[in-house]
Amino acid sequence: MKKALLILVVAAMAAPKLNAQDDAGVRFGIKLAPNMSWFKADTKGLENNGSSIGYTFGLITEFPIGASGNYRFGTGLFLNNIGGKYLRSVEYKDVIDGPVLKKDLATDFRTSYIEIPLTFKLMTNEIGYMRYYGQLGFGAAYNIRA
């Protein structure tokens, strides 16, 4: 009991000095974001039939560049789930030698990608209690499910 109390007192005294992340070091984070997507088919007979709601989630890491900490290289690993809807007309005969009938078939289409973003984040020094950010880059994605 005395050892636990001693550890608790030492941790409470050290708490003001502890920071989860400082401005100069490597930063880690989690991303969770909704997205909206749709498909446009190049195949004859397929038409766009609306959009679909998806999501992106994953881990983010930023590494400082230079001594000032105003520039950072960012990367991570994301799972993107996107989708869309399309419509196609199908002709068929209900009975042998019967009339040709048409029916519209709606399909919901979903895909998943693993994405590795490569970005540069630019930050200003504090201007009136605020910092301004800009982020430039691209993400390379690999389809894992269609």
Protein backbone atom coordinates (compact mmCIF):
# COMPACT_ATOMS: atom_id res chain seq x y z
CA MET A 1 0.00 0.00 0.00
CA LYS A 2 2.84 2.40 0.85
CA LYS A 3 4.57 1.66 -2.48
CA ALA A 4 1.38 2.39 -4.43
CA LEU A 5 0.88 5.64 -2.54
CA LEU A 6 4.49 6.66 -3.20
CA ILE A 7 4.11 5.94 -6.96
CA LEU A 8 0.87 7.96 -7.02
CA VAL A 9 2.50 10.95 -5.27
CA VAL A 10 5.52 10.89 -7.63
CA ALA A 11 3.23 10.65 -10.69
CA ALA A 12 1.08 13.56 -9.44
CA MET A 13 4.16 15.72 -8.89
CA ALA A 14 5.56 14.88 -12.34
CA ALA A 15 2.25 15.42 -14.19
CA PRO A 16 2.76 19.16 -14.87
CA LYS A 17 6.06 18.31 -16.57
CA LEU A 18 4.70 15.51 -18.77
CA ASN A 19 3.43 16.19 -22.30
CA ALA A 20 1.88 13.61 -24.58
CA GLN A 21 3.32 15.38 -27.63
CA ASP A 22 5.53 18.41 -27.89
CA ASP A 23 5.71 20.83 -30.82
CA ALA A 24 9.24 19.85 -31.85
CA GLY A 25 8.96 16.05 -32.01
CA VAL A 26 7.18 13.39 -34.00
CA ARG A 27 3.37 13.53 -33.86
CA PHE A 28 0.96 10.62 -34.06
CA GLY A 29 -2.78 10.72 -34.64
CA ILE A 30 -5.90 8.88 -35.71
CA LYS A 31 -8.07 9.91 -38.65
CA LEU A 32 -11.76 9.12 -39.03
CA ALA A 33 -13.57 10.96 -41.82
CA PRO A 34 -16.79 10.49 -43.79
CA ASN A 35 -16.73 10.70 -47.60
CA MET A 36 -19.20 10.74 -50.48
CA SER A 37 -18.44 9.02 -53.78
CA TRP A 38 -20.02 7.98 -57.08
CA PHE A 39 -19.01 6.06 -60.18
CA LYS A 40 -19.19 6.91 -63.85
CA ALA A 41 -19.26 3.83 -66.07
CA ASP A 42 -17.58 3.72 -69.48
CA THR A 43 -19.61 0.63 -70.45
CA LYS A 44 -22.65 1.09 -72.68
CA GLY A 45 -25.91 0.43 -70.90
CA LEU A 46 -24.65 1.38 -67.43
CA GLU A 47 -25.79 4.70 -65.98
CA ASN A 48 -24.97 6.50 -62.76
CA ASN A 49 -27.78 6.04 -60.22
CA GLY A 50 -26.58 8.16 -57.31
CA SER A 51 -23.87 8.55 -54.75
CA SER A 52 -22.92 6.55 -51.69
CA ILE A 53 -21.64 7.47 -48.23
CA GLY A 54 -18.39 5.87 -47.06
CA TYR A 55 -15.64 6.47 -44.54
CA THR A 56 -11.87 6.66 -44.15
CA PHE A 57 -9.93 5.76 -41.05
CA GLY A 58 -6.32 5.12 -40.14
CA LEU A 59 -3.13 6.34 -38.47
CA ILE A 60 -1.28 9.59 -39.17
CA THR A 61 2.37 10.43 -38.42
CA GLU A 62 4.17 13.76 -38.85
CA PHE A 63 7.94 14.20 -38.75
CA PRO A 64 9.53 17.64 -38.23
CA ILE A 65 11.75 19.14 -40.93
CA GLY A 66 14.26 21.73 -39.77
CA ALA A 67 14.81 23.27 -36.35
CA SER A 68 11.86 25.68 -36.34
CA GLY A 69 9.17 22.99 -36.42
CA ASN A 70 7.12 24.99 -38.97
CA TYR A 71 7.56 22.36 -41.67
CA ARG A 72 6.57 18.71 -41.35
CA PHE A 73 6.52 15.60 -43.50
CA GLY A 74 3.33 13.61 -43.00
CA THR A 75 2.45 10.05 -43.83
CA GLY A 76 0.15 7.34 -42.54
CA LEU A 77 -1.91 4.31 -43.39
CA PHE A 78 -5.63 4.67 -44.21
CA LEU A 79 -8.45 2.33 -45.16
CA ASN A 80 -10.84 4.04 -47.62
CA ASN A 81 -14.30 2.54 -48.13
CA ILE A 82 -16.10 4.11 -51.08
CA GLY A 83 -19.00 3.16 -53.30
CA GLY A 84 -21.61 4.16 -55.81
CA LYS A 85 -24.79 3.07 -57.50
CA TYR A 86 -25.48 2.27 -61.12
CA LEU A 87 -28.47 1.28 -63.19
CA ARG A 88 -28.69 -0.94 -66.26
CA SER A 89 -31.56 -2.04 -68.47
CA VAL A 90 -31.90 -5.76 -69.16
CA GLU A 91 -34.01 -7.28 -71.94
CA TYR A 92 -35.52 -10.72 -71.45
CA LYS A 93 -38.33 -12.98 -72.61
CA ASP A 94 -40.80 -14.14 -69.97
CA VAL A 95 -41.91 -17.17 -72.00
CA ILE A 96 -40.60 -18.88 -75.11
CA ASP A 97 -41.42 -16.80 -78.20
CA GLY A 98 -43.08 -14.20 -75.96
CA PRO A 99 -42.63 -10.45 -76.09
CA VAL A 100 -39.28 -8.92 -75.15
CA LEU A 101 -39.55 -7.19 -71.80
CA LYS A 102 -37.23 -4.58 -70.27
CA LYS A 103 -36.34 -4.28 -66.63
CA ASP A 104 -34.05 -1.80 -64.84
CA LEU A 105 -31.60 -3.36 -62.39
CA ALA A 106 -30.06 -1.15 -59.70
CA THR A 107 -26.74 -2.20 -58.21
CA ASP A 108 -24.91 -0.88 -55.16
CA PHE A 109 -21.14 -1.08 -55.71
CA ARG A 110 -18.49 -0.88 -52.93
CA THR A 111 -14.69 -0.86 -53.02
CA SER A 112 -11.96 -0.60 -50.39
CA TYR A 113 -8.49 0.87 -50.75
CA ILE A 114 -5.40 1.00 -48.58
CA GLU A 115 -3.88 4.47 -48.95
CA ILE A 116 -0.46 5.79 -48.00
CA PRO A 117 -0.49 9.60 -48.05
CA LEU A 118 2.72 11.60 -48.57
CA THR A 119 2.27 15.25 -47.57
CA PHE A 120 4.11 18.38 -46.49
CA LYS A 121 2.52 20.57 -43.84
CA LEU A 122 3.49 24.23 -43.68
CA MET A 123 2.74 26.27 -40.54
CA THR A 124 3.16 29.95 -39.74
CA ASN A 125 4.47 31.32 -36.48
CA GLU A 126 1.79 32.49 -34.08
CA ILE A 127 -0.10 35.50 -35.51
CA GLY A 128 -2.55 37.01 -33.02
CA TYR A 129 -2.90 33.78 -30.97
CA MET A 130 -3.49 31.73 -34.15
CA ARG A 131 -1.37 29.61 -36.48
CA TYR A 132 -2.22 29.08 -40.14
CA TYR A 133 -1.64 25.73 -41.85
CA GLY A 134 -1.31 24.50 -45.40
CA GLN A 135 -0.92 20.89 -46.47
CA LEU A 136 0.23 19.70 -49.91
CA GLY A 137 0.73 16.18 -51.15
CA PHE A 138 -0.83 13.08 -52.65
CA GLY A 139 -1.94 9.62 -51.62
CA ALA A 140 -1.06 6.36 -53.32
CA ALA A 141 -3.90 3.82 -52.99
CA TYR A 142 -4.10 0.08 -53.63
CA ASN A 143 -7.45 -1.63 -54.24
CA ILE A 144 -8.01 -4.49 -51.78
CA ARG A 145 -11.70 -5.23 -52.39
CA ALA A 146 -14.13 -4.51 -55.21
